[in-house]
mmCIF file of C-alpha atoms in Angstrom:
data_model
loop_
_atom_site.group_PDB
_atom_site.id
_atom_site.type_symbol
_atom_site.label_atom_id
_atom_site.label_comp_id
_atom_site.label_asym_id
_atom_site.label_seq_id
_atom_site.Cartn_x
_atom_site.Cartn_y
_atom_site.Cartn_z
ATOM 1 C CA MET L 1 -0.412 31.528 -14.786
ATOM 2 C CA ASP L 2 1.008 28.174 -13.585
ATOM 3 C CA LEU L 3 -1.662 25.543 -14.278
ATOM 4 C CA PHE L 4 -0.085 23.183 -11.637
ATOM 5 C CA LYS L 5 0.135 25.761 -8.719
ATOM 6 C CA THR L 6 -3.185 24.756 -6.906
ATOM 7 C CA ARG L 7 -2.850 27.702 -4.489
ATOM 8 C CA ASP L 8 -3.411 30.103 -7.527
ATOM 9 C CA HIS L 9 -6.566 28.364 -8.558
ATOM 10 C CA VAL L 10 -8.529 27.586 -5.366
ATOM 11 C CA ALA L 11 -9.636 30.766 -3.710
ATOM 12 C CA ASP L 12 -9.537 29.365 -0.159
ATOM 13 C CA PHE L 13 -6.586 27.022 -0.401
ATOM 14 C CA ASP L 14 -5.479 27.573 3.337
ATOM 15 C CA GLY L 15 -9.179 26.944 4.660
ATOM 16 C CA TYR L 16 -9.290 23.537 2.798
ATOM 17 C CA VAL L 17 -5.906 22.676 4.472
ATOM 18 C CA ALA L 18 -7.304 23.785 7.928
ATOM 19 C CA ASP L 19 -10.514 21.658 7.323
ATOM 20 C CA TYR L 20 -8.583 18.634 6.668
ATOM 21 C CA ALA L 21 -6.622 18.962 9.838
ATOM 22 C CA ALA L 22 -9.836 19.604 11.901
ATOM 23 C CA LEU L 23 -11.874 16.715 10.179
ATOM 24 C CA SER L 24 -8.791 14.267 10.779
ATOM 25 C CA ALA L 25 -8.415 15.190 14.406
ATOM 26 C CA LYS L 26 -12.134 14.335 14.791
ATOM 27 C CA THR L 27 -11.534 10.999 13.114
ATOM 28 C CA ARG L 28 -8.791 10.006 15.190
ATOM 29 C CA ALA L 29 -10.770 10.705 18.265
ATOM 30 C CA THR L 30 -13.816 8.910 17.006
ATOM 31 C CA LEU L 31 -13.026 5.707 15.070
ATOM 32 C CA LYS L 32 -11.173 2.834 16.652
ATOM 33 C CA ASN L 33 -7.643 2.928 15.424
ATOM 34 C CA ARG L 34 -3.960 1.759 15.559
ATOM 35 C CA LEU L 35 -1.700 4.734 14.906
ATOM 36 C CA ALA L 36 1.751 5.027 13.632
ATOM 37 C CA VAL L 37 2.044 1.156 12.710
ATOM 38 C CA PRO L 38 5.334 0.671 10.955
ATOM 39 C CA TYR L 39 5.605 -0.838 7.522
ATOM 40 C CA GLY L 40 9.236 -0.387 7.059
ATOM 41 C CA PRO L 41 12.578 0.566 8.702
ATOM 42 C CA ARG L 42 12.581 4.238 8.053
ATOM 43 C CA PRO L 43 11.140 6.750 10.670
ATOM 44 C CA ASN L 44 8.413 8.004 8.114
ATOM 45 C CA GLU L 45 7.395 4.379 7.106
ATOM 46 C CA VAL L 46 4.380 4.144 9.408
ATOM 47 C CA MET L 47 0.605 4.137 8.635
ATOM 48 C CA ASP L 48 -2.624 4.625 10.670
ATOM 49 C CA LEU L 49 -5.283 1.880 10.633
ATOM 50 C CA PHE L 50 -8.903 2.757 11.239
ATOM 51 C CA PHE L 51 -11.605 -0.133 11.795
ATOM 52 C CA PRO L 52 -15.282 -0.355 11.219
ATOM 53 C CA PRO L 53 -17.316 -0.471 14.387
ATOM 54 C CA VAL L 54 -18.527 -4.083 13.674
ATOM 55 C CA MET L 55 -15.885 -6.671 12.420
ATOM 56 C CA THR L 56 -17.561 -9.968 12.380
ATOM 57 C CA LYS L 57 -15.200 -11.261 9.648
ATOM 58 C CA ALA L 58 -12.105 -10.509 7.913
ATOM 59 C CA CYS L 59 -12.590 -6.922 6.303
ATOM 60 C CA PRO L 60 -11.455 -5.408 3.058
ATOM 61 C CA ILE L 61 -8.510 -3.157 3.309
ATOM 62 C CA HIS L 62 -8.121 0.178 1.568
ATOM 63 C CA LEU L 63 -4.811 2.001 1.381
ATOM 64 C CA PHE L 64 -5.055 5.810 0.919
ATOM 65 C CA ILE L 65 -1.976 7.699 -0.285
ATOM 66 C CA HIS L 66 -2.098 11.469 0.164
ATOM 67 C CA GLY L 67 -0.665 14.077 -2.218
ATOM 68 C CA GLY L 68 1.088 17.394 -1.941
ATOM 69 C CA TYR L 69 3.280 17.235 -4.773
ATOM 70 C CA TRP L 70 5.633 14.784 -3.106
ATOM 71 C CA ARG L 71 6.689 17.594 -0.763
ATOM 72 C CA MET L 72 3.922 18.389 1.531
ATOM 73 C CA PHE L 73 1.218 16.999 3.836
ATOM 74 C CA SER L 74 1.296 13.883 5.907
ATOM 75 C CA LYS L 75 -0.977 11.036 6.955
ATOM 76 C CA ASP L 76 -2.415 13.058 9.925
ATOM 77 C CA ASP L 77 -4.014 15.478 7.364
ATOM 78 C CA PHE L 78 -6.052 12.760 5.795
ATOM 79 C CA SER L 79 -7.283 10.599 8.455
ATOM 80 C CA PHE L 80 -10.942 11.855 7.489
ATOM 81 C CA ILE L 81 -10.836 9.623 4.439
ATOM 82 C CA ALA L 82 -11.266 6.806 6.908
ATOM 83 C CA ASP L 83 -14.742 7.862 7.831
ATOM 84 C CA ASN L 84 -16.034 6.895 4.373
ATOM 85 C CA VAL L 85 -13.899 3.673 4.150
ATOM 86 C CA THR L 86 -15.005 2.278 7.421
ATOM 87 C CA ASP L 87 -18.604 3.233 6.802
ATOM 88 C CA CYS L 88 -18.679 0.576 4.095
ATOM 89 C CA GLY L 89 -17.250 -2.007 6.424
ATOM 90 C CA ALA L 90 -13.548 -1.770 5.500
ATOM 91 C CA ILE L 91 -10.414 -0.975 7.110
ATOM 92 C CA ALA L 92 -8.644 2.049 6.243
ATOM 93 C CA ALA L 93 -4.915 2.305 6.115
ATOM 94 C CA ILE L 94 -3.546 5.985 5.694
ATOM 95 C CA MET L 95 0.176 6.014 5.075
ATOM 96 C CA ASP L 96 3.077 8.197 5.438
ATOM 97 C CA TYR L 97 6.260 8.431 3.299
ATOM 98 C CA ASP L 98 9.298 10.571 3.017
ATOM 99 C CA LEU L 99 8.968 13.990 1.292
ATOM 100 C CA MET L 100 11.033 15.462 -1.585
ATOM 101 C CA PRO L 101 13.539 17.047 -1.685
ATOM 102 C CA ASN L 102 14.916 15.121 1.283
ATOM 103 C CA VAL L 103 14.588 11.979 -0.810
ATOM 104 C CA ARG L 104 14.031 11.173 -4.455
ATOM 105 C CA MET L 105 10.907 9.850 -5.981
ATOM 106 C CA GLU L 106 12.536 6.171 -6.293
ATOM 107 C CA VAL L 107 12.329 6.129 -2.589
ATOM 108 C CA ILE L 108 8.813 7.341 -2.272
ATOM 109 C CA VAL L 109 7.550 4.769 -4.952
ATOM 110 C CA ALA L 110 9.387 1.949 -3.039
ATOM 111 C CA GLN L 111 7.619 3.156 0.206
ATOM 112 C CA VAL L 112 4.297 2.736 -1.479
ATOM 113 C CA ARG L 113 4.818 -0.605 -2.721
ATOM 114 C CA ARG L 114 6.276 -1.613 0.689
ATOM 115 C CA ALA L 115 3.190 -0.385 2.558
ATOM 116 C CA PHE L 116 0.889 -2.198 0.361
ATOM 117 C CA SER L 117 2.903 -5.486 0.548
ATOM 118 C CA TRP L 118 3.075 -5.043 4.162
ATOM 119 C CA LEU L 119 -0.729 -4.847 4.583
ATOM 120 C CA HIS L 120 -1.103 -7.977 2.420
ATOM 121 C CA GLU L 121 1.310 -9.944 4.380
ATOM 122 C CA ASN L 122 0.070 -8.741 7.797
ATOM 123 C CA ALA L 123 -3.640 -8.465 7.233
ATOM 124 C CA GLU L 124 -4.817 -11.260 9.552
ATOM 125 C CA THR L 125 -3.013 -9.846 12.359
ATOM 126 C CA PHE L 126 -5.401 -6.816 12.461
ATOM 127 C CA GLY L 127 -8.598 -8.406 11.109
ATOM 128 C CA GLY L 128 -8.120 -7.717 7.346
ATOM 129 C CA ASP L 129 -8.540 -9.909 4.269
ATOM 130 C CA PRO L 130 -5.321 -9.973 2.212
ATOM 131 C CA ALA L 131 -7.594 -11.015 -0.778
ATOM 132 C CA ARG L 132 -9.717 -7.932 -0.561
ATOM 133 C CA MET L 133 -7.300 -4.963 -0.988
ATOM 134 C CA THR L 134 -7.850 -1.731 -2.756
ATOM 135 C CA VAL L 135 -5.983 1.418 -3.199
ATOM 136 C CA GLY L 136 -6.501 5.042 -3.806
ATOM 137 C CA GLY L 137 -4.913 8.412 -3.767
ATOM 138 C CA HIS L 138 -5.267 12.039 -4.684
ATOM 139 C CA SER L 139 -2.923 14.273 -6.771
ATOM 140 C CA ALA L 140 0.591 13.002 -6.302
ATOM 141 C CA GLY L 141 -1.010 10.318 -4.215
ATOM 142 C CA ALA L 142 -2.877 9.106 -7.413
ATOM 143 C CA GLN L 143 0.319 8.913 -9.457
ATOM 144 C CA LEU L 144 1.997 6.981 -6.421
ATOM 145 C CA ALA L 145 -1.082 4.588 -6.144
ATOM 146 C CA SER L 146 -0.653 3.455 -9.711
ATOM 147 C CA PHE L 147 2.762 1.804 -8.974
ATOM 148 C CA THR L 148 0.766 -0.932 -6.940
ATOM 149 C CA PHE L 149 -0.417 -2.249 -10.437
ATOM 150 C CA SER L 150 2.493 -1.371 -12.739
ATOM 151 C CA THR L 151 4.297 -4.224 -14.456
ATOM 152 C CA GLU L 152 7.236 -3.788 -11.864
ATOM 153 C CA GLN L 153 4.897 -4.693 -9.053
ATOM 154 C CA LYS L 154 4.676 -8.535 -9.313
ATOM 155 C CA THR L 155 2.628 -9.250 -6.291
ATOM 156 C CA PRO L 156 0.235 -8.519 -4.746
ATOM 157 C CA LEU L 157 -2.392 -6.596 -6.799
ATOM 158 C CA PRO L 158 -5.165 -4.571 -5.622
ATOM 159 C CA LYS L 159 -8.739 -5.574 -6.615
ATOM 160 C CA SER L 160 -9.382 -1.810 -7.731
ATOM 161 C CA ALA L 161 -8.065 1.619 -7.635
ATOM 162 C CA LEU L 162 -9.560 5.113 -7.248
ATOM 163 C CA LEU L 163 -7.131 7.809 -8.774
ATOM 164 C CA LEU L 164 -8.261 11.395 -7.911
ATOM 165 C CA SER L 165 -7.000 14.547 -9.666
ATOM 166 C CA GLY L 166 -3.787 12.724 -10.397
ATOM 167 C CA VAL L 167 -0.551 13.753 -12.353
ATOM 168 C CA TYR L 168 0.302 11.030 -14.918
ATOM 169 C CA ASP L 169 2.930 12.912 -16.922
ATOM 170 C CA LEU L 170 5.707 14.446 -14.863
ATOM 171 C CA LYS L 171 7.378 16.345 -17.824
ATOM 172 C CA PRO L 172 5.340 19.451 -17.559
ATOM 173 C CA LEU L 173 6.176 19.747 -13.811
ATOM 174 C CA GLN L 174 9.787 20.508 -14.767
ATOM 175 C CA ASN L 175 8.731 23.943 -15.973
ATOM 176 C CA SER L 176 6.320 24.453 -13.133
ATOM 177 C CA PHE L 177 6.560 26.160 -9.741
ATOM 178 C CA LEU L 178 7.876 22.912 -8.431
ATOM 179 C CA GLU L 179 11.324 23.340 -10.328
ATOM 180 C CA PRO L 180 13.256 24.996 -7.712
ATOM 181 C CA LEU L 181 11.537 23.037 -4.902
ATOM 182 C CA ILE L 182 11.920 19.360 -5.869
ATOM 183 C CA ALA L 183 13.629 19.639 -9.327
ATOM 184 C CA ILE L 184 12.247 16.598 -10.999
ATOM 185 C CA THR L 185 14.978 14.990 -13.112
ATOM 186 C CA ASP L 186 14.692 13.649 -16.683
ATOM 187 C CA GLU L 187 15.260 10.377 -15.239
ATOM 188 C CA GLU L 188 12.404 10.547 -12.907
ATOM 189 C CA VAL L 189 10.154 11.749 -15.587
ATOM 190 C CA LYS L 190 11.115 8.794 -17.673
ATOM 191 C CA LYS L 191 10.693 6.278 -14.781
ATOM 192 C CA PHE L 192 7.940 7.586 -12.773
ATOM 193 C CA SER L 193 5.243 9.059 -15.326
ATOM 194 C CA PRO L 194 2.445 6.494 -15.347
ATOM 195 C CA LEU L 195 1.395 7.569 -18.923
ATOM 196 C CA ASP L 196 4.757 6.115 -20.104
ATOM 197 C CA LEU L 197 4.618 2.815 -18.328
ATOM 198 C CA GLN L 198 2.858 -0.369 -18.704
ATOM 199 C CA HIS L 199 0.345 -1.636 -16.052
ATOM 200 C CA ARG L 200 -1.092 -4.890 -15.100
ATOM 201 C CA SER L 201 -4.739 -5.420 -16.085
ATOM 202 C CA GLY L 202 -6.061 -7.048 -12.935
ATOM 203 C CA PRO L 203 -7.359 -4.128 -11.097
ATOM 204 C CA GLU L 204 -10.478 -2.071 -12.069
ATOM 205 C CA VAL L 205 -9.356 1.538 -12.175
ATOM 206 C CA PHE L 206 -11.683 4.579 -11.413
ATOM 207 C CA ILE L 207 -10.241 7.910 -12.389
ATOM 208 C CA ALA L 208 -11.675 11.202 -11.491
ATOM 209 C CA TYR L 209 -10.832 14.876 -11.398
ATOM 210 C CA GLY L 210 -12.949 18.120 -10.411
ATOM 211 C CA ASP L 211 -14.489 20.115 -13.091
ATOM 212 C CA GLN L 212 -13.066 23.380 -11.742
ATOM 213 C CA GLU L 213 -9.532 21.913 -11.989
ATOM 214 C CA THR L 214 -7.123 23.486 -14.513
ATOM 215 C CA GLU L 215 -6.715 21.861 -17.982
ATOM 216 C CA PRO L 216 -3.698 19.443 -17.387
ATOM 217 C CA PHE L 217 -5.563 17.444 -14.531
ATOM 218 C CA ALA L 218 -8.656 17.008 -17.019
ATOM 219 C CA LYS L 219 -6.398 16.125 -19.985
ATOM 220 C CA GLN L 220 -4.096 13.745 -18.217
ATOM 221 C CA ALA L 221 -7.046 12.027 -16.392
ATOM 222 C CA GLN L 222 -8.588 11.237 -20.022
ATOM 223 C CA GLU L 223 -5.212 10.301 -21.485
ATOM 224 C CA PHE L 224 -4.274 7.765 -18.598
ATOM 225 C CA CYS L 225 -7.783 6.030 -18.911
ATOM 226 C CA GLU L 226 -7.185 5.521 -22.454
ATOM 227 C CA HIS L 227 -3.557 4.461 -21.816
ATOM 228 C CA LEU L 228 -4.973 1.839 -19.335
ATOM 229 C CA LYS L 229 -7.614 0.596 -21.828
ATOM 230 C CA LYS L 230 -4.732 0.008 -24.478
ATOM 231 C CA HIS L 231 -3.064 -2.220 -21.814
ATOM 232 C CA GLY L 232 -6.278 -4.256 -21.291
ATOM 233 C CA SER L 233 -7.387 -2.637 -18.087
ATOM 234 C CA LYS L 234 -11.049 -1.831 -17.121
ATOM 235 C CA SER L 235 -10.964 1.709 -16.391
ATOM 236 C CA SER L 236 -13.203 4.742 -16.534
ATOM 237 C CA VAL L 237 -12.866 8.534 -15.915
ATOM 238 C CA LEU L 238 -15.314 11.086 -14.482
ATOM 239 C CA ALA L 239 -15.479 14.769 -14.068
ATOM 240 C CA LEU L 240 -16.778 15.765 -10.843
ATOM 241 C CA ALA L 241 -19.398 18.572 -10.948
ATOM 242 C CA SER L 242 -18.586 21.733 -9.067
ATOM 243 C CA THR L 243 -15.374 20.176 -7.637
ATOM 244 C CA ASN L 244 -11.935 21.782 -7.468
ATOM 245 C CA HIS L 245 -8.575 20.187 -6.570
ATOM 246 C CA MET L 246 -9.010 20.668 -2.893
ATOM 247 C CA SER L 247 -12.610 20.056 -2.381
ATOM 248 C CA ALA L 248 -12.412 16.915 -4.474
ATOM 249 C CA VAL L 249 -10.284 14.993 -1.652
ATOM 250 C CA LYS L 250 -12.323 16.594 1.066
ATOM 251 C CA ASP L 251 -15.544 15.037 -0.472
ATOM 252 C CA MET L 252 -13.833 11.688 -0.558
ATOM 253 C CA GLY L 253 -14.446 11.470 3.057
ATOM 254 C CA ARG L 254 -18.232 11.682 2.770
ATOM 255 C CA SER L 255 -20.424 8.890 1.776
ATOM 256 C CA ASP L 256 -22.971 11.336 0.324
ATOM 257 C CA SER L 257 -20.509 12.938 -2.412
ATOM 258 C CA MET L 258 -20.034 11.534 -5.845
ATOM 259 C CA ILE L 259 -16.360 10.754 -5.210
ATOM 260 C CA GLY L 260 -17.295 9.146 -1.755
ATOM 261 C CA GLN L 261 -19.757 6.893 -3.733
ATOM 262 C CA MET L 262 -17.009 6.168 -6.024
ATOM 263 C CA LEU L 263 -14.705 5.272 -3.271
ATOM 264 C CA GLN L 264 -17.303 2.780 -1.738
ATOM 265 C CA SER L 265 -17.931 1.317 -5.217
ATOM 266 C CA ALA L 266 -14.188 0.568 -5.540
ATOM 267 C CA ILE L 267 -14.048 -1.008 -2.101
ATOM 268 C CA LYS L 268 -17.122 -3.202 -2.810
ATOM 269 C CA LEU L 269 -15.446 -4.734 -5.793
ATOM 270 C CA SER L 270 -12.881 -6.401 -3.453
#
C-alpha cells in the first residue's frame, strides 16, 4: 500500500474535501475580506485577505499555504483557516499558486516567496504590520512554507512557522502514486527537500502531524525538527491525538482544537 496516497488511508476523504469547500464558502460570506488580490504577474498569483472584526492598530499577518501534493486544491478550499487566524486579531492571507505538472516546483517555490515578500512590502496598505508576519502550511504547503526561512530567502523572515503534516524529503515520492502524475525529478529532490537544506534560525518553528497518519509523515516530522535544531532553530514537534491527514487541517480553522491553539500561539509570537 502506498503510504503517501492519502485517499487510501482516510476513509471519508471526499467528505473532508466537501467540508473544506462548505466551511470556506461560509467564511467568505461572513468575514470581511479582499479576494483575489494579486501578488505577482501570473494569473494564479493571487491571494485572499481576511480581516478581524476590530482593527484598532496594525495587525499581525499570517500567510497560509495549502497542500494537495502540489497538484490539487486552491485557496478557495481553505478560506476556513481564516476563522481561527482572525479570531486572535490577525489578518489571514490565503494564497494560490500554479499547480504541477503545468509548472515545475521551482515556479511554485518562487511564488510562495513572492507572496510573502508582497505581504511584507504592502502590509501598511491593508492594515497589516510588516514586522509581525507568520507563515503556515499543510502537507505540501508545509514544505513550501519552509522556503520562507531557508537560507536562500534573504529577507524578510517570518516570526514563526506552523508546519502541519509536511513532506520534508521528496525522494520517496518518486516511487509513489505521484510518479506518473507530477514526476518529481532528481534535481527537484535535491533542491526542494527541506531535510537537505539549510535554514535561517530566526523563526520559531512548530511542527505537527496526526497520530493516525502513515509512518513517513511522523518520521519526517521528527527528522525535520531535529534538522532545524542542528541549524540553531527553536523548533518543536507534536503528534495530534485522534487526527488524520485530512482532519488535521480542518481542525486548524477551529480555536478549540490542539492545532488551532498551536496556530494562535504561533501568531502571538509575532
